[in-house]
């Protein structure tokens, strides 16, 4: 993803629903009482996440892709890369848009318009972003920090947009004070538990 990425300009959802808070069984297994060799710490802008040792961290400036499984190309918005993304302010502040600029606030979904984006699960189809959040709320990212949470319904469509092949949800956690945006399109089961267990330095 580049600085040309922008958010979807559409009306935000009005309903405010509870964000997911329960850690999955996978998160509990991976993170609770595990040995030091079973986890490692990923640090970003003062946020420290204890993640399974099998996850791999790929840094590229203010963009970090944390792969949690098979991945052909570890980049944000790349197809066939089981991962979540952690972005710093250079990726979502004063992003060039036409003759002006745009700064992400959490009101609209984060999505690049700089080029066609493949569906995360099938590069032969395109990513069709939803314009209304299915749920919104506040989510604890460790002690004393709460993120703006939103879940956006999206779809994979054929190149001409005539046929929907798959539906999926993009989850976003945004920390405006810490200037961190976390995006997950794979519904990573362990991620909510990892985020709740964050520490800050």
PDB file of C-alpha atoms in Angstrom:
ATOM      1  CA  UNK A   1       0.000   0.000   0.000  1.00  0.00           C
ATOM      2  CA  UNK A   2       1.214   3.495  -0.766  1.00  0.00           C
ATOM      3  CA  UNK A   3       0.359   6.998   0.334  1.00  0.00           C
ATOM      4  CA  UNK A   4      -2.122   7.105  -2.506  1.00  0.00           C
ATOM      5  CA  UNK A   5      -4.438   4.879  -0.466  1.00  0.00           C
ATOM      6  CA  UNK A   6      -7.642   6.633   0.584  1.00  0.00           C
ATOM      7  CA  UNK A   7     -10.785   5.825   2.536  1.00  0.00           C
ATOM      8  CA  UNK A   8     -14.144   5.029   0.946  1.00  0.00           C
ATOM      9  CA  UNK A   9     -16.141   8.259   0.675  1.00  0.00           C
ATOM     10  CA  UNK A  10     -19.553   7.016   1.733  1.00  0.00           C
ATOM     11  CA  UNK A  11     -22.013   7.559   4.551  1.00  0.00           C
ATOM     12  CA  UNK A  12     -20.943   5.900   7.779  1.00  0.00           C
ATOM     13  CA  UNK A  13     -23.245   3.445   9.538  1.00  0.00           C
ATOM     14  CA  UNK A  14     -25.434   4.965  12.217  1.00  0.00           C
ATOM     15  CA  UNK A  15     -25.907   1.892  14.362  1.00  0.00           C
ATOM     16  CA  UNK A  16     -23.449   1.530  17.232  1.00  0.00           C
ATOM     17  CA  UNK A  17     -23.020  -2.081  18.239  1.00  0.00           C
ATOM     18  CA  UNK A  18     -20.670  -3.822  20.604  1.00  0.00           C
ATOM     19  CA  UNK A  19     -17.289  -4.710  19.170  1.00  0.00           C
ATOM     20  CA  UNK A  20     -16.095  -8.301  19.621  1.00  0.00           C
ATOM     21  CA  UNK A  21     -14.354  -8.656  22.947  1.00  0.00           C
ATOM     22  CA  UNK A  22     -14.078 -12.389  23.641  1.00  0.00           C
ATOM     23  CA  UNK A  23     -10.708 -13.972  22.990  1.00  0.00           C
ATOM     24  CA  UNK A  24     -11.000 -17.067  20.859  1.00  0.00           C
ATOM     25  CA  UNK A  25      -9.855 -20.507  21.921  1.00  0.00           C
ATOM     26  CA  UNK A  26      -6.910 -20.097  19.584  1.00  0.00           C
ATOM     27  CA  UNK A  27      -5.881 -16.867  21.290  1.00  0.00           C
ATOM     28  CA  UNK A  28      -6.141 -18.439  24.735  1.00  0.00           C
ATOM     29  CA  UNK A  29      -4.125 -21.445  23.624  1.00  0.00           C
ATOM     30  CA  UNK A  30      -1.467 -19.330  21.950  1.00  0.00           C
ATOM     31  CA  UNK A  31      -1.136 -16.626  24.576  1.00  0.00           C
ATOM     32  CA  UNK A  32      -2.217 -17.870  27.998  1.00  0.00           C
ATOM     33  CA  UNK A  33       0.454 -19.624  29.990  1.00  0.00           C
ATOM     34  CA  UNK A  34       2.509 -20.376  26.916  1.00  0.00           C
ATOM     35  CA  UNK A  35       6.235 -20.814  27.047  1.00  0.00           C
ATOM     36  CA  UNK A  36       8.601 -18.036  26.029  1.00  0.00           C
ATOM     37  CA  UNK A  37       9.428 -20.014  22.887  1.00  0.00           C
ATOM     38  CA  UNK A  38       5.741 -20.053  21.923  1.00  0.00           C
ATOM     39  CA  UNK A  39       5.351 -16.282  21.628  1.00  0.00           C
ATOM     40  CA  UNK A  40       7.297 -13.172  20.695  1.00  0.00           C
ATOM     41  CA  UNK A  41       6.748  -9.438  21.090  1.00  0.00           C
ATOM     42  CA  UNK A  42       5.958  -7.132  18.208  1.00  0.00           C
ATOM     43  CA  UNK A  43       6.462  -3.425  19.029  1.00  0.00           C
ATOM     44  CA  UNK A  44       5.054  -0.510  17.033  1.00  0.00           C
ATOM     45  CA  UNK A  45       4.794   3.146  18.111  1.00  0.00           C
ATOM     46  CA  UNK A  46       4.798   2.224  21.813  1.00  0.00           C
ATOM     47  CA  UNK A  47       2.269  -0.616  21.400  1.00  0.00           C
ATOM     48  CA  UNK A  48       3.630  -4.054  22.310  1.00  0.00           C
ATOM     49  CA  UNK A  49       1.751  -7.142  21.112  1.00  0.00           C
ATOM     50  CA  UNK A  50       2.554 -10.648  22.287  1.00  0.00           C
ATOM     51  CA  UNK A  51       1.981 -12.773  19.198  1.00  0.00           C
ATOM     52  CA  UNK A  52       2.441 -16.466  18.392  1.00  0.00           C
ATOM     53  CA  UNK A  53       6.021 -17.249  17.387  1.00  0.00           C
ATOM     54  CA  UNK A  54       4.787 -18.654  14.056  1.00  0.00           C
ATOM     55  CA  UNK A  55       3.512 -15.227  12.949  1.00  0.00           C
ATOM     56  CA  UNK A  56       6.002 -13.244  10.864  1.00  0.00           C
ATOM     57  CA  UNK A  57       6.429  -9.459  10.945  1.00  0.00           C
ATOM     58  CA  UNK A  58       7.236  -7.671   7.667  1.00  0.00           C
ATOM     59  CA  UNK A  59       8.078  -3.959   8.025  1.00  0.00           C
ATOM     60  CA  UNK A  60       8.090  -1.422   5.223  1.00  0.00           C
ATOM     61  CA  UNK A  61       8.288   2.093   6.612  1.00  0.00           C
ATOM     62  CA  UNK A  62       4.995   2.927   8.315  1.00  0.00           C
ATOM     63  CA  UNK A  63       3.359  -0.246   6.972  1.00  0.00           C
ATOM     64  CA  UNK A  64       3.685  -3.559   8.803  1.00  0.00           C
ATOM     65  CA  UNK A  65       2.197  -6.807   7.522  1.00  0.00           C
ATOM     66  CA  UNK A  66       1.961  -9.577  10.133  1.00  0.00           C
ATOM     67  CA  UNK A  67       1.502 -12.874   8.332  1.00  0.00           C
ATOM     68  CA  UNK A  68      -0.413 -15.509  10.283  1.00  0.00           C
ATOM     69  CA  UNK A  69      -0.334 -18.263   7.666  1.00  0.00           C
ATOM     70  CA  UNK A  70       0.404 -18.859   3.997  1.00  0.00           C
ATOM     71  CA  UNK A  71       1.381 -15.704   2.103  1.00  0.00           C
ATOM     72  CA  UNK A  72       2.657 -15.329  -1.458  1.00  0.00           C
ATOM     73  CA  UNK A  73       3.491 -11.613  -1.169  1.00  0.00           C
ATOM     74  CA  UNK A  74       3.519  -9.916   2.284  1.00  0.00           C
ATOM     75  CA  UNK A  75       2.011  -6.555   1.376  1.00  0.00           C
ATOM     76  CA  UNK A  76      -1.160  -4.793   2.475  1.00  0.00           C
ATOM     77  CA  UNK A  77      -4.016  -5.449   0.025  1.00  0.00           C
ATOM     78  CA  UNK A  78      -2.101  -8.303  -1.635  1.00  0.00           C
ATOM     79  CA  UNK A  79      -4.138 -11.378  -2.526  1.00  0.00           C
ATOM     80  CA  UNK A  80      -3.530 -14.805  -1.012  1.00  0.00           C
ATOM     81  CA  UNK A  81      -1.701 -13.460   2.034  1.00  0.00           C
ATOM     82  CA  UNK A  82      -3.190 -14.556   5.333  1.00  0.00           C
ATOM     83  CA  UNK A  83      -2.282 -11.579   7.522  1.00  0.00           C
ATOM     84  CA  UNK A  84      -3.323  -8.396   9.277  1.00  0.00           C
ATOM     85  CA  UNK A  85      -1.841  -4.938   8.788  1.00  0.00           C
ATOM     86  CA  UNK A  86      -0.584  -2.310  11.215  1.00  0.00           C
ATOM     87  CA  UNK A  87      -0.219   1.186   9.783  1.00  0.00           C
ATOM     88  CA  UNK A  88       1.375   4.352  11.111  1.00  0.00           C
ATOM     89  CA  UNK A  89       0.401   7.960  10.340  1.00  0.00           C
ATOM     90  CA  UNK A  90       2.484   8.278   7.165  1.00  0.00           C
ATOM     91  CA  UNK A  91       0.081   5.779   5.572  1.00  0.00           C
ATOM     92  CA  UNK A  92      -3.155   7.579   6.448  1.00  0.00           C
ATOM     93  CA  UNK A  93      -2.355  11.274   7.106  1.00  0.00           C
ATOM     94  CA  UNK A  94      -2.500  13.904   4.333  1.00  0.00           C
ATOM     95  CA  UNK A  95      -2.818  11.231   1.662  1.00  0.00           C
ATOM     96  CA  UNK A  96      -2.890  12.849  -1.811  1.00  0.00           C
ATOM     97  CA  UNK A  97      -6.349  12.681  -3.404  1.00  0.00           C
ATOM     98  CA  UNK A  98      -6.783  14.439  -6.720  1.00  0.00           C
ATOM     99  CA  UNK A  99      -5.708  18.016  -6.131  1.00  0.00           C
ATOM    100  CA  UNK A 100      -6.110  17.799  -2.345  1.00  0.00           C
ATOM    101  CA  UNK A 101      -5.429  15.422   0.506  1.00  0.00           C
ATOM    102  CA  UNK A 102      -7.284  13.134   2.884  1.00  0.00           C
ATOM    103  CA  UNK A 103      -6.647  12.027   6.458  1.00  0.00           C
ATOM    104  CA  UNK A 104      -8.224   8.844   7.831  1.00  0.00           C
ATOM    105  CA  UNK A 105     -10.462   9.352  10.884  1.00  0.00           C
ATOM    106  CA  UNK A 106     -12.326   6.041  11.122  1.00  0.00           C
ATOM    107  CA  UNK A 107     -15.509   7.466   9.633  1.00  0.00           C
ATOM    108  CA  UNK A 108     -14.998   5.673   6.333  1.00  0.00           C
ATOM    109  CA  UNK A 109     -13.401   2.352   5.451  1.00  0.00           C
ATOM    110  CA  UNK A 110      -9.721   2.341   4.478  1.00  0.00           C
ATOM    111  CA  UNK A 111      -9.299   1.267   0.861  1.00  0.00           C
ATOM    112  CA  UNK A 112      -6.892   2.166  -1.985  1.00  0.00           C
ATOM    113  CA  UNK A 113      -8.284   3.770  -5.112  1.00  0.00           C
ATOM    114  CA  UNK A 114      -4.838   4.093  -6.738  1.00  0.00           C
ATOM    115  CA  UNK A 115      -5.294   0.822  -8.642  1.00  0.00           C
ATOM    116  CA  UNK A 116      -7.733  -2.096  -8.917  1.00  0.00           C
ATOM    117  CA  UNK A 117      -7.550  -4.193  -5.765  1.00  0.00           C
ATOM    118  CA  UNK A 118      -7.900  -7.983  -5.938  1.00  0.00           C
ATOM    119  CA  UNK A 119     -10.142  -9.890  -3.585  1.00  0.00           C
ATOM    120  CA  UNK A 120      -7.943 -11.062  -0.657  1.00  0.00           C
ATOM    121  CA  UNK A 121      -8.955 -14.669  -1.306  1.00  0.00           C
ATOM    122  CA  UNK A 122      -9.082 -14.795  -5.124  1.00  0.00           C
ATOM    123  CA  UNK A 123      -6.915 -12.524  -7.299  1.00  0.00           C
ATOM    124  CA  UNK A 124      -9.133 -13.288 -10.310  1.00  0.00           C
ATOM    125  CA  UNK A 125     -11.933 -11.279  -8.692  1.00  0.00           C
ATOM    126  CA  UNK A 126     -12.054  -7.700  -7.447  1.00  0.00           C
ATOM    127  CA  UNK A 127     -12.540  -6.199  -3.978  1.00  0.00           C
ATOM    128  CA  UNK A 128     -15.884  -4.371  -3.755  1.00  0.00           C
ATOM    129  CA  UNK A 129     -15.831  -2.264  -0.539  1.00  0.00           C
ATOM    130  CA  UNK A 130     -18.984  -1.677   1.466  1.00  0.00           C
ATOM    131  CA  UNK A 131     -19.961   1.881   2.320  1.00  0.00           C
ATOM    132  CA  UNK A 132     -21.707   1.286   5.644  1.00  0.00           C
ATOM    133  CA  UNK A 133     -20.191  -0.287   8.749  1.00  0.00           C
ATOM    134  CA  UNK A 134     -22.003  -3.331  10.066  1.00  0.00           C
ATOM    135  CA  UNK A 135     -20.953  -2.541  13.631  1.00  0.00           C
ATOM    136  CA  UNK A 136     -19.037   0.116  15.530  1.00  0.00           C
ATOM    137  CA  UNK A 137     -17.788   0.508  19.068  1.00  0.00           C
ATOM    138  CA  UNK A 138     -14.790   0.990  21.327  1.00  0.00           C
ATOM    139  CA  UNK A 139     -12.296  -1.823  21.839  1.00  0.00           C
ATOM    140  CA  UNK A 140      -9.607  -2.008  24.577  1.00  0.00           C
ATOM    141  CA  UNK A 141      -6.059  -2.256  23.241  1.00  0.00           C
ATOM    142  CA  UNK A 142      -4.326  -3.054  26.513  1.00  0.00           C
ATOM    143  CA  UNK A 143      -4.732  -1.003  29.679  1.00  0.00           C
ATOM    144  CA  UNK A 144      -5.708   2.642  29.254  1.00  0.00           C
ATOM    145  CA  UNK A 145      -6.102   2.608  25.475  1.00  0.00           C
ATOM    146  CA  UNK A 146      -9.308   2.200  23.479  1.00  0.00           C
ATOM    147  CA  UNK A 147      -9.546   1.938  19.733  1.00  0.00           C
ATOM    148  CA  UNK A 148     -12.384   3.004  17.483  1.00  0.00           C
ATOM    149  CA  UNK A 149     -13.618  -0.308  16.100  1.00  0.00           C
ATOM    150  CA  UNK A 150     -15.602  -0.823  12.883  1.00  0.00           C
ATOM    151  CA  UNK A 151     -16.554  -3.927  10.916  1.00  0.00           C
ATOM    152  CA  UNK A 152     -17.185  -3.314   7.219  1.00  0.00           C
ATOM    153  CA  UNK A 153     -19.044  -5.781   4.940  1.00  0.00           C
ATOM    154  CA  UNK A 154     -17.248  -6.310   1.628  1.00  0.00           C
ATOM    155  CA  UNK A 155     -17.557  -8.576  -1.380  1.00  0.00           C
ATOM    156  CA  UNK A 156     -15.455 -10.250  -4.043  1.00  0.00           C
ATOM    157  CA  UNK A 157     -16.916  -9.635  -7.514  1.00  0.00           C
ATOM    158  CA  UNK A 158     -16.065 -10.620 -11.064  1.00  0.00           C
ATOM    159  CA  UNK A 159     -14.081  -8.069 -13.034  1.00  0.00           C
ATOM    160  CA  UNK A 160     -17.196  -6.544 -14.571  1.00  0.00           C
ATOM    161  CA  UNK A 161     -18.868  -6.475 -11.146  1.00  0.00           C
ATOM    162  CA  UNK A 162     -21.785  -8.545 -12.392  1.00  0.00           C
ATOM    163  CA  UNK A 163     -21.384 -11.486 -10.022  1.00  0.00           C
ATOM    164  CA  UNK A 164     -20.556 -11.679  -6.313  1.00  0.00           C
ATOM    165  CA  UNK A 165     -18.368 -14.685  -5.532  1.00  0.00           C
ATOM    166  CA  UNK A 166     -17.721 -14.201  -1.820  1.00  0.00           C
ATOM    167  CA  UNK A 167     -18.596 -11.928   1.103  1.00  0.00           C
ATOM    168  CA  UNK A 168     -16.171 -10.995   3.851  1.00  0.00           C
ATOM    169  CA  UNK A 169     -15.737  -8.494   6.675  1.00  0.00           C
ATOM    170  CA  UNK A 170     -12.920  -5.999   7.124  1.00  0.00           C
ATOM    171  CA  UNK A 171     -12.223  -5.234  10.795  1.00  0.00           C
ATOM    172  CA  UNK A 172     -10.531  -1.940  11.678  1.00  0.00           C
ATOM    173  CA  UNK A 173      -9.112  -0.752  15.004  1.00  0.00           C
ATOM    174  CA  UNK A 174      -8.024   2.891  15.038  1.00  0.00           C
ATOM    175  CA  UNK A 175      -6.063   4.601  17.815  1.00  0.00           C
ATOM    176  CA  UNK A 176      -6.138   8.327  16.906  1.00  0.00           C
ATOM    177  CA  UNK A 177      -3.901   9.499  19.769  1.00  0.00           C
ATOM    178  CA  UNK A 178      -1.273   6.820  19.161  1.00  0.00           C
ATOM    179  CA  UNK A 179      -1.750   7.180  15.386  1.00  0.00           C
ATOM    180  CA  UNK A 180      -2.097   3.449  14.741  1.00  0.00           C
ATOM    181  CA  UNK A 181      -4.535   1.722  12.382  1.00  0.00           C
ATOM    182  CA  UNK A 182      -4.949  -2.068  12.451  1.00  0.00           C
ATOM    183  CA  UNK A 183      -6.788  -3.815   9.602  1.00  0.00           C
ATOM    184  CA  UNK A 184      -7.827  -7.469   9.341  1.00  0.00           C
ATOM    185  CA  UNK A 185      -9.651  -8.960   6.337  1.00  0.00           C
ATOM    186  CA  UNK A 186      -9.037 -12.617   7.242  1.00  0.00           C
ATOM    187  CA  UNK A 187     -11.079 -12.654  10.465  1.00  0.00           C
ATOM    188  CA  UNK A 188      -7.939 -13.764  12.320  1.00  0.00           C
ATOM    189  CA  UNK A 189      -9.342 -15.625  15.365  1.00  0.00           C
ATOM    190  CA  UNK A 190      -6.505 -14.814  17.769  1.00  0.00           C
ATOM    191  CA  UNK A 191      -6.228 -11.109  16.923  1.00  0.00           C
ATOM    192  CA  UNK A 192      -8.849  -9.642  19.320  1.00  0.00           C
ATOM    193  CA  UNK A 193      -7.181 -11.444  22.228  1.00  0.00           C
ATOM    194  CA  UNK A 194      -3.742 -10.274  21.138  1.00  0.00           C
ATOM    195  CA  UNK A 195      -4.957  -6.665  20.973  1.00  0.00           C
ATOM    196  CA  UNK A 196      -6.679  -6.834  24.368  1.00  0.00           C
ATOM    197  CA  UNK A 197      -3.447  -8.101  25.906  1.00  0.00           C
ATOM    198  CA  UNK A 198      -1.316  -5.264  24.510  1.00  0.00           C
ATOM    199  CA  UNK A 199       1.094  -3.360  26.744  1.00  0.00           C
ATOM    200  CA  UNK A 200       2.399   0.161  26.201  1.00  0.00           C
ATOM    201  CA  UNK A 201       5.829   1.690  26.616  1.00  0.00           C
TER     202      UNK A 201
END
